Amino acid sequence: MGYVGQPPAPTDITDVGTIVTGTWQATDLAVSHGGTGVSTLTDDGVLIGSAAGVVRATDAGTAGEILTSGGVGVAPDWAAAAGAGGTYDFVASGAIANGDMVKLNTDGTVTVTTALASPVQGSTVNTGAGTVNSSSAVYDPSTNRVVVFTEDDASTMDYIVGTVSGTTISFGTATAFTGTWALDPSACYDPDTERILVLWNEGGSSSSATSRAKVFQVNGGSTNTLTGGSTISNWTSTAYYNSKGGGALTYDTTANKFVAAYMRDSNGSGLARVITVTGGSTNTASFGTEYVWHSSDYAEGVGCGYDSTTDRTLFVTGDEAYVGTVSGTTLSFGSAVSHAFNYPSQTNYSKVRCNAVTGNMIVADSNRVVVGAITGGATNTSSWGSTYSTGISRPGLEVNSASGQFIVSGAASNTYGHQTSGSGHTLIFEITGTNTINLLNSYTESNLFETSSVAYDSTNQKMAVAWTINYGQSQVRIYDTGSPDVSGWVGAATAAISDTATGTISVLGGINESQTSLTVGSKYYIQNGGTIATTVVSGQEVGRALSATNLLITSGGIS
């Protein structure tokens, strides 16, 4: 049917067809038709659905907040980031204070990380060796044995193998393996071939004396014996005078090589060689080129120690330190740096050890100990703290690699010579800051001391201190210097938790808001005392301070 004039306006979208221009001025588009059901939404808000109901938006929130679910039937809302996947509920084993660092127990509960227990001193044990002048102690973790090499006054070099149990040690039979006036043993363990290398001087203290070396394998079980390769003679260009008690031999765990430091007999220069041990049935060693690293004054009693943090070896005399780098069987050295002893004399007996827990190097000498740090890279230099006076002559030195505490032990003498009267001391230290140390415990030995050496039993976490008594009996005493109770730490408590109650712990990725007096932007480490501080402890980083009270947890003690 036709129309006269204008047809009536369409009233349905099917009559209109596709809308391509114009402005929507009708009612709000319903959710059921793909709309929101509302005319306006909160600026910078996040849209939230409600089935067929209108869409709404959250408020903009505060900078740094994250959107957190409220669960079924509850709209999400903004909250501080501390609640975003960085918390976990645990049952407490023992009361936990707000902000305490906690560790995970084997039963799934958590407990407060606690301080080290006080050191325990065991009884002295005779090794069974004869009349002994000096000794060198070393630990073999593959067989869980302590081996003491002794310079016997009957002109032999002996070994005695011991087993630590609690704070005592039992030994096999002392066995001689060389003769002809053997002097000054230095022993060190190779973890790659599971062998022990021992160096010594044979033929007395004259220039006609010759250097000797031998590779040993520890026989475990009930035998407490060693199997050795052939003795290697004349491996130096001179008579071999080294630091007493193992301080002049160290192992580079990156290059898988030994490094030896010793003195030239003719003019007192400091020398060094890289040594490669072959295990298997041969039990032998090959020696690299001999290098001169110190020639300005007499260098008897030199020491060396490997720093796993910088992959460098530190060489020391009585007044100077040199940083060396191993490449294959070659060595290169940086310039000399004073390490604060300022004692350029032939009468020092330097020991060097690396404290991998704190990243420091420790040098113990007659009457002194000092802590420093190596700078690697192209500089190959070192920096040092102040000297601590120990009152100990011919010291032994070793580090508890679990706690970072270290022992200095030796004769209580300022004469730097062989002891004929008096007593000995064993001192236990900790590193407390940048190249600074603190004396924790001091023990007096009533017996007369001669040269001392210390081995760390990493399996039982005990120190075996070996010494000789006025050219006499060889003795060993076990010290339990404690181990940190921080392994397996998981985070910090967000509030106080009663024993057996369930509470929330800030874990990896969380922000703990219960700390005090933090330095904004600083990294914090869990200390061996169980607290946190900015003092670097290798492998024990906790997190970074976001404010004086907020700590972002960036690491955990469970791998």
CSV table of C-alpha atoms in Angstrom, one decimal, residues 94-258:
chain,number,residue,atom,x,y,z
A,94,GLY,CA,57.9,-22.1,71.0
A,95,ALA,CA,56.8,-18.5,71.4
A,96,ILE,CA,57.6,-16.2,68.5
A,97,ALA,CA,57.8,-12.4,69.0
A,98,ASN,CA,56.5,-9.9,66.4
A,99,GLY,CA,59.2,-9.5,63.7
A,100,ASP,CA,61.3,-12.5,64.7
A,101,MET,CA,63.2,-14.4,62.0
A,102,VAL,CA,62.0,-18.0,62.0
A,103,LYS,CA,63.3,-21.3,60.6
A,104,LEU,CA,61.3,-24.3,59.3
A,105,ASN,CA,61.5,-27.5,61.4
A,106,THR,CA,61.3,-31.0,60.0
A,107,ASP,CA,57.7,-31.4,61.3
A,108,GLY,CA,56.5,-28.3,59.4
A,109,THR,CA,56.4,-26.0,62.4
A,110,VAL,CA,58.5,-22.9,62.7
A,111,THR,CA,60.8,-21.7,65.5
A,112,VAL,CA,62.9,-18.6,66.2
A,113,THR,CA,66.4,-18.6,64.7
A,114,THR,CA,68.7,-18.6,67.8
A,115,ALA,CA,72.2,-17.6,68.6
A,116,LEU,CA,75.2,-19.9,68.6
A,117,ALA,CA,75.7,-22.0,71.7
A,118,SER,CA,78.8,-21.2,73.8
A,119,PRO,CA,82.0,-23.1,72.7
A,120,VAL,CA,82.8,-26.4,74.4
A,121,GLN,CA,86.3,-27.4,75.2
A,122,GLY,CA,87.2,-31.2,75.1
A,123,SER,CA,90.0,-33.0,76.9
A,124,THR,CA,93.5,-33.3,75.5
A,125,VAL,CA,94.3,-36.5,73.7
A,126,ASN,CA,97.9,-37.8,73.1
A,127,THR,CA,98.4,-38.7,69.4
A,128,GLY,CA,100.9,-41.5,70.3
A,129,ALA,CA,103.7,-39.9,68.2
A,130,GLY,CA,107.2,-39.8,69.7
A,131,THR,CA,109.1,-36.7,70.6
A,132,VAL,CA,107.6,-34.1,68.3
A,133,ASN,CA,108.9,-30.6,67.2
A,134,SER,CA,106.0,-29.4,65.0
A,135,SER,CA,102.9,-30.7,63.3
A,136,SER,CA,100.3,-30.0,60.6
A,137,ALA,CA,96.7,-31.1,61.0
A,138,VAL,CA,94.3,-31.6,58.1
A,139,TYR,CA,90.7,-32.9,57.7
A,140,ASP,CA,89.6,-35.4,55.0
A,141,PRO,CA,85.7,-35.1,54.6
A,142,SER,CA,85.6,-38.1,52.3
A,143,THR,CA,86.5,-40.4,55.1
A,144,ASN,CA,85.6,-38.2,58.1
A,145,ARG,CA,89.2,-38.4,59.4
A,146,VAL,CA,91.6,-35.9,60.9
A,147,VAL,CA,95.2,-36.5,59.9
A,148,VAL,CA,98.1,-35.1,61.9
A,149,PHE,CA,101.6,-35.0,60.3
A,150,THR,CA,104.4,-34.6,62.9
A,151,GLU,CA,108.1,-33.8,62.8
A,152,ASP,CA,109.5,-36.4,65.0
A,153,ASP,CA,112.7,-35.7,67.0
A,154,ALA,CA,113.9,-39.2,66.0
A,155,SER,CA,114.5,-37.7,62.5
A,156,THR,CA,111.3,-39.1,60.9
A,157,MET,CA,108.1,-37.6,59.6
A,158,ASP,CA,105.1,-39.4,61.0
A,159,TYR,CA,101.3,-39.5,60.4
A,160,ILE,CA,98.5,-40.3,62.8
A,161,VAL,CA,94.9,-40.7,61.7
A,162,GLY,CA,92.1,-39.8,64.1
A,163,THR,CA,88.3,-39.9,64.3
A,164,VAL,CA,86.3,-37.2,66.1
A,165,SER,CA,83.4,-38.2,68.3
A,166,GLY,CA,81.7,-35.4,70.3
A,167,THR,CA,84.5,-33.4,71.9
A,168,THR,CA,87.1,-36.1,71.9
A,169,ILE,CA,89.2,-37.9,69.2
A,170,SER,CA,90.7,-41.4,68.9
A,171,PHE,CA,93.8,-42.2,66.9
A,172,GLY,CA,95.4,-45.1,65.0
A,173,THR,CA,99.1,-45.9,65.3
A,174,ALA,CA,101.7,-43.3,64.6
A,175,THR,CA,103.5,-44.4,61.4
A,176,ALA,CA,106.8,-43.0,60.1
A,177,PHE,CA,107.0,-42.5,56.3
A,178,THR,CA,110.4,-40.7,55.9
A,179,GLY,CA,113.6,-40.0,57.8
A,180,THR,CA,116.9,-38.1,57.8
A,181,TRP,CA,116.0,-35.0,59.8
A,182,ALA,CA,112.5,-34.2,58.4
A,183,LEU,CA,111.2,-30.7,59.2
A,184,ASP,CA,108.2,-28.4,58.9
A,185,PRO,CA,105.3,-30.4,57.5
A,186,SER,CA,102.5,-28.5,55.6
A,187,ALA,CA,99.4,-30.6,54.7
A,188,CYS,CA,96.3,-29.7,52.7
A,189,TYR,CA,93.3,-31.6,51.3
A,190,ASP,CA,92.3,-31.8,47.6
A,191,PRO,CA,88.5,-32.3,47.4
A,192,ASP,CA,88.6,-33.1,43.7
A,193,THR,CA,90.9,-36.1,43.9
A,194,GLU,CA,90.2,-36.8,47.6
A,195,ARG,CA,93.9,-36.8,48.4
A,196,ILE,CA,96.1,-35.1,50.9
A,197,LEU,CA,99.4,-33.4,49.8
A,198,VAL,CA,102.1,-32.9,52.4
A,199,LEU,CA,105.3,-30.9,51.9
A,200,TRP,CA,108.4,-30.9,54.1
A,201,ASN,CA,112.1,-30.2,54.3
A,202,GLU,CA,114.6,-33.0,54.7
A,203,GLY,CA,118.2,-33.0,55.8
A,204,GLY,CA,118.1,-30.4,58.5
A,205,SER,CA,118.2,-26.6,58.5
A,206,SER,CA,121.3,-26.1,56.4
A,207,SER,CA,121.4,-25.1,52.7
A,208,SER,CA,122.1,-28.7,51.8
A,209,ALA,CA,118.6,-29.7,52.9
A,210,THR,CA,116.1,-30.7,50.1
A,211,SER,CA,112.4,-30.3,49.6
A,212,ARG,CA,110.1,-33.3,49.7
A,213,ALA,CA,106.4,-33.9,48.8
A,214,LYS,CA,104.1,-36.9,49.0
A,215,VAL,CA,100.4,-37.6,48.1
A,216,PHE,CA,98.3,-39.6,50.5
A,217,GLN,CA,94.9,-41.3,50.4
A,218,VAL,CA,93.1,-41.9,53.7
A,219,ASN,CA,91.9,-45.5,54.3
A,220,GLY,CA,88.7,-45.3,56.2
A,221,GLY,CA,87.0,-48.0,58.2
A,222,SER,CA,88.7,-49.3,61.3
A,223,THR,CA,92.3,-49.1,60.0
A,224,ASN,CA,93.0,-45.4,60.4
A,225,THR,CA,95.9,-45.6,58.0
A,226,LEU,CA,97.2,-43.8,54.8
A,227,THR,CA,98.2,-45.1,51.4
A,228,GLY,CA,100.9,-42.9,49.9
A,229,GLY,CA,102.5,-42.5,46.5
A,230,SER,CA,106.3,-42.2,46.0
A,231,THR,CA,108.1,-39.4,47.7
A,232,ILE,CA,108.9,-36.5,45.3
A,233,SER,CA,112.3,-35.0,45.9
A,234,ASN,CA,113.9,-31.6,45.1
A,235,TRP,CA,110.8,-29.9,43.8
A,236,THR,CA,112.1,-26.5,44.7
A,237,SER,CA,115.3,-24.7,43.5
A,238,THR,CA,116.4,-24.3,47.1
A,239,ALA,CA,115.9,-25.8,50.6
A,240,TYR,CA,112.2,-25.6,51.4
A,241,TYR,CA,111.5,-23.5,54.5
A,242,ASN,CA,107.8,-22.9,54.9
A,243,SER,CA,105.5,-21.5,57.5
A,244,LYS,CA,105.1,-24.0,60.4
A,245,GLY,CA,101.9,-26.1,60.6
A,246,GLY,CA,100.3,-26.0,57.1
A,247,GLY,CA,100.1,-22.2,56.5
A,248,ALA,CA,102.1,-22.3,53.2
A,249,LEU,CA,99.9,-24.7,51.3
A,250,THR,CA,96.4,-23.9,50.0
A,251,TYR,CA,94.0,-25.3,47.5
A,252,ASP,CA,92.4,-23.3,44.6
A,253,THR,CA,88.9,-24.9,44.2
A,254,THR,CA,88.4,-23.1,40.8
A,255,ALA,CA,91.7,-24.1,39.1
A,256,ASN,CA,91.7,-27.5,41.0
A,257,LYS,CA,95.3,-26.9,41.9
A,258,PHE,CA,97.4,-26.5,45.1
